[in-house]
PDB file of C-alpha atoms in Angstrom:
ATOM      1  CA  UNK A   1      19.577   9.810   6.178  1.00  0.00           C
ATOM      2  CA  UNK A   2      19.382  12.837   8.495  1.00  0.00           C
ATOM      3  CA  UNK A   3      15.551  14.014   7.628  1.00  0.00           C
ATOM      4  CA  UNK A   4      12.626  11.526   8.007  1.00  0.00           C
ATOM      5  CA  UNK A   5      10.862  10.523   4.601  1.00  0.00           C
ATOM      6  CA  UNK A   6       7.797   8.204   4.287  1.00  0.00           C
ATOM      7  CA  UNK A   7       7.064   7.141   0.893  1.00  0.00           C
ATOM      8  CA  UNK A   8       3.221   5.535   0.480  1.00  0.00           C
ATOM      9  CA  UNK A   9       2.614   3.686  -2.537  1.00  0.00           C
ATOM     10  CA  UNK A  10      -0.993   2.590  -3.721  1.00  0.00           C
ATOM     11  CA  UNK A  11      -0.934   0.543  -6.493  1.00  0.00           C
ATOM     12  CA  UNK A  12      -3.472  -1.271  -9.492  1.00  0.00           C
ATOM     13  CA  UNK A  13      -3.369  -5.286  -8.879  1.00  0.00           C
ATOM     14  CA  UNK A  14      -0.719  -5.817 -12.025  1.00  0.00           C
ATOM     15  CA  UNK A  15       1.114  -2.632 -12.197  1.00  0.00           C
ATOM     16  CA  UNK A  16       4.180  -3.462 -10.711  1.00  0.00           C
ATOM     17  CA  UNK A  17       3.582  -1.616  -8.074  1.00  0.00           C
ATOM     18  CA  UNK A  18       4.869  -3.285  -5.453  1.00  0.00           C
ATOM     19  CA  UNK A  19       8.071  -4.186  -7.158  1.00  0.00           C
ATOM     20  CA  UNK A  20       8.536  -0.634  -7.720  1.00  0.00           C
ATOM     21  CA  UNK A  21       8.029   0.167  -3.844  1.00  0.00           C
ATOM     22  CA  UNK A  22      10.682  -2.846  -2.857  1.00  0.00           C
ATOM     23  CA  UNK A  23      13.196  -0.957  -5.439  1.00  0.00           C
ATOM     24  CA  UNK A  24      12.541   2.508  -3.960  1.00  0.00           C
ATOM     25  CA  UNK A  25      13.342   1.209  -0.592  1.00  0.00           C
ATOM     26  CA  UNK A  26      16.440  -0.453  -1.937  1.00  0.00           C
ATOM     27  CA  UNK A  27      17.413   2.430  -3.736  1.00  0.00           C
ATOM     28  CA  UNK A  28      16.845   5.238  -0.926  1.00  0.00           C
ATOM     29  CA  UNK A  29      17.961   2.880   1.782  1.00  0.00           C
ATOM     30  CA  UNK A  30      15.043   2.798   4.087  1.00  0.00           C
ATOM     31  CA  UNK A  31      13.391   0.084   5.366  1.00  0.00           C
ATOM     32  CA  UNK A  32      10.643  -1.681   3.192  1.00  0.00           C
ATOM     33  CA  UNK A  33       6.780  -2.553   4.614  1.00  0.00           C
ATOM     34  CA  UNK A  34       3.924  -4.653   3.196  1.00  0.00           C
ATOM     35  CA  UNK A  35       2.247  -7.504   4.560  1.00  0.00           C
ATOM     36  CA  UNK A  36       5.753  -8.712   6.537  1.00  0.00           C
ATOM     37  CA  UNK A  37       4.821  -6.332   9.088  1.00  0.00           C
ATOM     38  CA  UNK A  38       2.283  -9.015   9.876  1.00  0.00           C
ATOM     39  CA  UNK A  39       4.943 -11.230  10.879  1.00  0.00           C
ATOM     40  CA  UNK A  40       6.381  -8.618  13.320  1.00  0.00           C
ATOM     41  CA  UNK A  41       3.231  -7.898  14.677  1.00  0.00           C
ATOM     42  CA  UNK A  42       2.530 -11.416  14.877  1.00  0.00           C
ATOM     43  CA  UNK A  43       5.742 -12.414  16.657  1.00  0.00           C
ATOM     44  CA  UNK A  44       4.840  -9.631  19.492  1.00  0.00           C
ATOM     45  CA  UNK A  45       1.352 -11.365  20.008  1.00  0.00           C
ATOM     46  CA  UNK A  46       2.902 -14.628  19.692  1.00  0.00           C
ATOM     47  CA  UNK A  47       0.386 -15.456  17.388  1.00  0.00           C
ATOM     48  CA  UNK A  48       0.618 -17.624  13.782  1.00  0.00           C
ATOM     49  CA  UNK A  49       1.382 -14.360  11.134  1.00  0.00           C
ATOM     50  CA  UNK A  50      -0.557 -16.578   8.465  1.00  0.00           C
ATOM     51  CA  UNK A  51      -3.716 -16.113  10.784  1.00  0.00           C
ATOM     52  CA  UNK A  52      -3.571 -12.627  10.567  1.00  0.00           C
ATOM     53  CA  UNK A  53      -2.608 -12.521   6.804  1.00  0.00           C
ATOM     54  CA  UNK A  54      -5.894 -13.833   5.922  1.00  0.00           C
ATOM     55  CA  UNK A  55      -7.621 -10.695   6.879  1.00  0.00           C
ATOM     56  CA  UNK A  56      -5.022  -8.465   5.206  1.00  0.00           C
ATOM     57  CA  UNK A  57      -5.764  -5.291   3.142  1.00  0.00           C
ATOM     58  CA  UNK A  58      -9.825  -6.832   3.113  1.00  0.00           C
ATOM     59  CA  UNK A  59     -12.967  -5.017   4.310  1.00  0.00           C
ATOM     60  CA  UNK A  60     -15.111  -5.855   7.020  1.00  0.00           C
ATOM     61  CA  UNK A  61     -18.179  -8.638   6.076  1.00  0.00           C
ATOM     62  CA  UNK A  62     -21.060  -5.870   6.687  1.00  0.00           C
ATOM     63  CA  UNK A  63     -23.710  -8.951   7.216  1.00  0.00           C
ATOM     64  CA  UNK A  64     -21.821 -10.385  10.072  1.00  0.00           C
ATOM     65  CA  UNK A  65     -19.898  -7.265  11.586  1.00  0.00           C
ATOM     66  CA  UNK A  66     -20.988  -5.552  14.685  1.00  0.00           C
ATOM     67  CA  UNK A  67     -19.603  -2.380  16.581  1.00  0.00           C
ATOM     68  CA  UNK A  68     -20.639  -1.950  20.068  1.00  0.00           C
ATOM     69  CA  UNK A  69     -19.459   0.976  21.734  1.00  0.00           C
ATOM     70  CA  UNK A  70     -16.227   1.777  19.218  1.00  0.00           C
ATOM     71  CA  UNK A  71     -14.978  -1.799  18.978  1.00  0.00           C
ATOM     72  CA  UNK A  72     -15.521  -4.049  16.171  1.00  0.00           C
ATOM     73  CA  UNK A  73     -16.002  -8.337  15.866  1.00  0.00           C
ATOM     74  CA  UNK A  74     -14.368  -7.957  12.982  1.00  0.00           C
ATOM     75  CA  UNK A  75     -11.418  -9.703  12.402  1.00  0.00           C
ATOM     76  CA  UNK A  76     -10.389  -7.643   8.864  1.00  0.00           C
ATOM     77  CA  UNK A  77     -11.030  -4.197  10.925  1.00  0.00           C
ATOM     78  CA  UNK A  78      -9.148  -5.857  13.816  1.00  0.00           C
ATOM     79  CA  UNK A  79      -6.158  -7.029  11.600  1.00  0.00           C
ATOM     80  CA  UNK A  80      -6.294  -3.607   9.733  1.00  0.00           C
ATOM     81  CA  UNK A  81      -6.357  -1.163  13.064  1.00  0.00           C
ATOM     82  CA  UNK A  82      -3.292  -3.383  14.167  1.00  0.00           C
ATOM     83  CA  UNK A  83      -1.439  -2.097  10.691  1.00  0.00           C
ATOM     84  CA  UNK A  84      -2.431   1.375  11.469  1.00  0.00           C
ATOM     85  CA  UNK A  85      -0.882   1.354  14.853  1.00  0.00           C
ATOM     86  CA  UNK A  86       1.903   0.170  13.671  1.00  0.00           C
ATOM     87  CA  UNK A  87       2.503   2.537  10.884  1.00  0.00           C
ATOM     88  CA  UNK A  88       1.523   5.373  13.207  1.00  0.00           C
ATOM     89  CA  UNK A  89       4.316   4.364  15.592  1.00  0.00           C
ATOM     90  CA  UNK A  90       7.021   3.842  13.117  1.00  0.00           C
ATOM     91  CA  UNK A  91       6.217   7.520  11.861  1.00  0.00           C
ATOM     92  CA  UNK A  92       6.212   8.802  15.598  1.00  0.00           C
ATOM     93  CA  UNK A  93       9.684   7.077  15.738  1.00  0.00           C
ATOM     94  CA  UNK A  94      11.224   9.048  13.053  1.00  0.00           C
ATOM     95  CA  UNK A  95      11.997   6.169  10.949  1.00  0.00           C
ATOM     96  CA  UNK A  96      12.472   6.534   7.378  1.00  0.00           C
ATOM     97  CA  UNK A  97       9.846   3.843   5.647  1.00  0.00           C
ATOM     98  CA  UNK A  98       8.347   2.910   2.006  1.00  0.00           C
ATOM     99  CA  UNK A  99       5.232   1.625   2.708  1.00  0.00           C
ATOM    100  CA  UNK A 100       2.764  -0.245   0.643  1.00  0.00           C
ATOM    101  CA  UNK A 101      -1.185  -0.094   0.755  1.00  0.00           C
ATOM    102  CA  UNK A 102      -2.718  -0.052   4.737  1.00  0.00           C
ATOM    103  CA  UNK A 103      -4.243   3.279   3.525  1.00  0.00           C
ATOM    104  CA  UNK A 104      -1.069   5.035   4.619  1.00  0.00           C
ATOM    105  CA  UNK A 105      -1.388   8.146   2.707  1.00  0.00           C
ATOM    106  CA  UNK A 106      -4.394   8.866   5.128  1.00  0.00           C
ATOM    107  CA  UNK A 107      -3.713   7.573   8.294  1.00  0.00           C
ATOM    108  CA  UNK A 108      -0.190   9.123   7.891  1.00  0.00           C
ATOM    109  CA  UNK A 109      -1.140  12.200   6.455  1.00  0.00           C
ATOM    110  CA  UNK A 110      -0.171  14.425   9.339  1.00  0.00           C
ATOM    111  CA  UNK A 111       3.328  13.815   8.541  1.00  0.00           C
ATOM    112  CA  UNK A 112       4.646  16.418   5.796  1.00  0.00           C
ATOM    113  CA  UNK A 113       7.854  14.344   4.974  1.00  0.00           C
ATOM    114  CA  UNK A 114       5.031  11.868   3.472  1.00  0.00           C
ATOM    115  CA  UNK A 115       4.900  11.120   0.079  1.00  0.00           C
ATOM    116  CA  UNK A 116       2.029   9.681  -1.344  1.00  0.00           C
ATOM    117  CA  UNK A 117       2.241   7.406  -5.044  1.00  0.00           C
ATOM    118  CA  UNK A 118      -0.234   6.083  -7.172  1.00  0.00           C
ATOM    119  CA  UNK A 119       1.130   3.046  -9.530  1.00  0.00           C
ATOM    120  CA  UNK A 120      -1.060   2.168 -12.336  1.00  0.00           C
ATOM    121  CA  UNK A 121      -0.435   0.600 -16.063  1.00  0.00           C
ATOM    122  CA  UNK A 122      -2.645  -0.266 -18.827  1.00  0.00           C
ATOM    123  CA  UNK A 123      -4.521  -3.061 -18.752  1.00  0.00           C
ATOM    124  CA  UNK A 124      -2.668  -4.784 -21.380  1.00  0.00           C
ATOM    125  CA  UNK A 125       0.493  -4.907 -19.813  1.00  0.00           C
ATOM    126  CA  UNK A 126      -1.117  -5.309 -16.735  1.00  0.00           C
ATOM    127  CA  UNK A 127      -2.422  -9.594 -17.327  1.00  0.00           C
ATOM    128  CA  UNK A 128       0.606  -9.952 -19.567  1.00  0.00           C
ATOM    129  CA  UNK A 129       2.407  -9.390 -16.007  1.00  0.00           C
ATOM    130  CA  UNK A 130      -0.151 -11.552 -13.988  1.00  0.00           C
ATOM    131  CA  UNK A 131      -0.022 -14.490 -16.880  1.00  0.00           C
ATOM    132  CA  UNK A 132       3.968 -14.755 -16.769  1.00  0.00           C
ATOM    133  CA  UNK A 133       4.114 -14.429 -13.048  1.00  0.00           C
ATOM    134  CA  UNK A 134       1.112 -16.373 -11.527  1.00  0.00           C
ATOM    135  CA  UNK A 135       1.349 -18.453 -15.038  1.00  0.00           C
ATOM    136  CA  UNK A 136      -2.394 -18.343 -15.830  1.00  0.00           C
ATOM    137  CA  UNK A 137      -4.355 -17.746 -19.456  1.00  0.00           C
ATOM    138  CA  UNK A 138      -5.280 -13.957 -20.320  1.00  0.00           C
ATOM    139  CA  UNK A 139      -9.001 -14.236 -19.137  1.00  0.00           C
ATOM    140  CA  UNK A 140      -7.799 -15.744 -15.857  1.00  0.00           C
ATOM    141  CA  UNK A 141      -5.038 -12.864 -15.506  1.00  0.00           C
ATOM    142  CA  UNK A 142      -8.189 -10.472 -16.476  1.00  0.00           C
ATOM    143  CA  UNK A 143     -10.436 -11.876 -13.871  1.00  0.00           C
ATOM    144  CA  UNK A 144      -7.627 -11.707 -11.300  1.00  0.00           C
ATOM    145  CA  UNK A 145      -6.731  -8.402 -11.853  1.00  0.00           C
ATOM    146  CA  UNK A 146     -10.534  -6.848 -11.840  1.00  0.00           C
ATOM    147  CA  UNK A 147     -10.974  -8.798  -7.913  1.00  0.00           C
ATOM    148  CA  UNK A 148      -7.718  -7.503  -6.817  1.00  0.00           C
ATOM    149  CA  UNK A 149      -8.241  -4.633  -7.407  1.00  0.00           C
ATOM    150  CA  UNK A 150     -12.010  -4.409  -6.215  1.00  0.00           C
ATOM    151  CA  UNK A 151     -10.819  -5.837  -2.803  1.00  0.00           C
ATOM    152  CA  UNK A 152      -8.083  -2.835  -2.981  1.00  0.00           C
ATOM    153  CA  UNK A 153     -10.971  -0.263  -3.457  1.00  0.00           C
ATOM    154  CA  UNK A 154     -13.718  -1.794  -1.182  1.00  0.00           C
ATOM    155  CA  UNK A 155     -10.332  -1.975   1.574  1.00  0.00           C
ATOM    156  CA  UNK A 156      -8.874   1.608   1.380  1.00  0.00           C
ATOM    157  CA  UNK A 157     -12.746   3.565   0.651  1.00  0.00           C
ATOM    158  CA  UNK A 158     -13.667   1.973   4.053  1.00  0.00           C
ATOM    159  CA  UNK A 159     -11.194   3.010   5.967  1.00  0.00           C
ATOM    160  CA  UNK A 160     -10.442   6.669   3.896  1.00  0.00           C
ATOM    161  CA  UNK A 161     -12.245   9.781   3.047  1.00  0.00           C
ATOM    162  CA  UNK A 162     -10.502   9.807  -0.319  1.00  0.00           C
ATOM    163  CA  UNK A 163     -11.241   7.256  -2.933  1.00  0.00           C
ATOM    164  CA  UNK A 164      -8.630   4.648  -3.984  1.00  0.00           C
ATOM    165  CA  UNK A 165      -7.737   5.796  -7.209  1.00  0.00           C
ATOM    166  CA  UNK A 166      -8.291   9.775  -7.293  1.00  0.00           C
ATOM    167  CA  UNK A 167      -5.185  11.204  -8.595  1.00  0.00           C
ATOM    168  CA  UNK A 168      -6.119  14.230  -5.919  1.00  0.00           C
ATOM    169  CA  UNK A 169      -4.904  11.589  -3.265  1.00  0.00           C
ATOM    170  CA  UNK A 170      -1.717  11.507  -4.444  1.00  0.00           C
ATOM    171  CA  UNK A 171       0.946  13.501  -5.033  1.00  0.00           C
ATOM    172  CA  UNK A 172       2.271  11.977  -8.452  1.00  0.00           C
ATOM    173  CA  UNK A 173       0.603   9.002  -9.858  1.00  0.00           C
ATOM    174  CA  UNK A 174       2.858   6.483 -12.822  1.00  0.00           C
ATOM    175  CA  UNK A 175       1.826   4.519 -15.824  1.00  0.00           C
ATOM    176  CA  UNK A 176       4.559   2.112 -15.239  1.00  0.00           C
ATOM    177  CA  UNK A 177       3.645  -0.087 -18.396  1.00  0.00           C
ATOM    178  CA  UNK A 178       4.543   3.176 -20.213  1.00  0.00           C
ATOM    179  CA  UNK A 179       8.494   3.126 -18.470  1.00  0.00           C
ATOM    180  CA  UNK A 180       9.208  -0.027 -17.050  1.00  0.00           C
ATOM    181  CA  UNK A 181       9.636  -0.899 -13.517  1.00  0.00           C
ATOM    182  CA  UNK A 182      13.100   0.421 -13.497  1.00  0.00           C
ATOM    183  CA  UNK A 183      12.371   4.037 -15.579  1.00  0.00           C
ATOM    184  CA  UNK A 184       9.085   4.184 -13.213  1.00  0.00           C
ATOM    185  CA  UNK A 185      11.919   3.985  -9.919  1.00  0.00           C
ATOM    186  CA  UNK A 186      14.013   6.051 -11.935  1.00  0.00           C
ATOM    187  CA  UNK A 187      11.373   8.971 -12.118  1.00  0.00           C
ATOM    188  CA  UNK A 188      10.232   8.653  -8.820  1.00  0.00           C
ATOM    189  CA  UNK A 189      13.541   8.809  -7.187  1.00  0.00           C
ATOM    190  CA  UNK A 190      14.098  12.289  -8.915  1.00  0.00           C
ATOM    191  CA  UNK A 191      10.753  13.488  -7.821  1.00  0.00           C
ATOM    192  CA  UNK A 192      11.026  12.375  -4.499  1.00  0.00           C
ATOM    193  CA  UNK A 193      14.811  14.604  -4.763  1.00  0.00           C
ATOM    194  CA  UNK A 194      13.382  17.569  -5.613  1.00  0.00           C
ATOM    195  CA  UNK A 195       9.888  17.003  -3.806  1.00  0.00           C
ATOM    196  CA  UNK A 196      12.356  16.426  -0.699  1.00  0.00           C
ATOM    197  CA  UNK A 197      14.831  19.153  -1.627  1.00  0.00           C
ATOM    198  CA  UNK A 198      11.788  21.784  -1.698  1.00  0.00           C
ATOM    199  CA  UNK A 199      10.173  20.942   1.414  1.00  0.00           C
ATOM    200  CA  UNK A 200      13.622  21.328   3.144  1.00  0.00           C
ATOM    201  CA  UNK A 201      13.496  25.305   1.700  1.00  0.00           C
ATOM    202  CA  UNK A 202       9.907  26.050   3.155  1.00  0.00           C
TER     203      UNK A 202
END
């Protein structure tokens, strides 16, 4: 691939989102980051990756946290800031990425061959998804899905002007219970052609 292209995808707890992002990455052939960048960036601190996964994609305890002149005792911000970097230098790098969460669609907004996605589905579909794959009962799938995705919010509204969610963050947010993970991919892809195809022609 001879032009850069960042693909950020935010996602309801449920939705398929991430699924969707792995099969984007497949599909364009660029390389593929979630949480396993913890085990990169845990490898280069020679550190235990499961330490830092703890922390991931979670907001700071506001009880217990304290910032003294710009730097933070807290390990979620720590674990977080560490993401950002990283994302930051892949972009400055020129590599081609899908990434998912880490509040990439701001902290990489500077970069114009960044698209930013919004996966969500109806709730329906949504625990029918969490039942089969975490094999729980609908109210557990329910209950599951509302903390997800209230970690998600409290996460990404921390650390971004724009709220997790608003459909003015993103450039083309997907019902994917309406098309199926594969249709959602589908879709995107051709957006993502012609989204690509235009920016080239500015």
């Amino acid at each position: 691939m001879s032009k850069q292209m960042i693909i950020s995808i935010s996602r309801e707890y449920g939705s398929g989102g991430h699924e969707v992002a792995k099969l984007l990455s497949e599909r364009l052939g660029i390389s593929f980051y979630d949480r396993n960048m913890l085990d990169d960036i845990a490898s280069y601190m020679n550190v235990d990756a499961d330490n830092l996964k703890k922390y991931d994609e979670k907001r700071k305890k506001l009880i217990i946290s304290r910032t003294v002149r710009g730097h933070s005792n807290s390990p979620e911000e720590a674990i977080a800031e560490i993401q950002f970097d990283y994302l930051r230098k892949k972009a400055a790098s020129g590599e081609s990425f899908v990434v998912v969460g880490r509040c990439a669609e701001h902290i990489l907004r500077e970069y114009t061959c960044m698209i930013p996605i919004f996966i969500l589905g109806d709730i329906n579909e949504k625990s029918k998804r969490i039942q089969m794959v975490r094999n729980v009962t609908e109210s557990e799938a329910l209950s599951i899905m509302a903390r997800h995705d209230k970690t998600r919010k409290a996460y990404h509204n921390s650390h971004c002007p724009n709220k997790w969610g608003d459909s003015r963050s993103y450039e083309i947010s997907v019902n994917s219970s309406k098309l199926g993970v594969e249709k959602t991919v589908d879709l995107l892809i051709d957006f993502i052609k012609i989204r690509t195809e235009n920016q080239s022609s500015i």
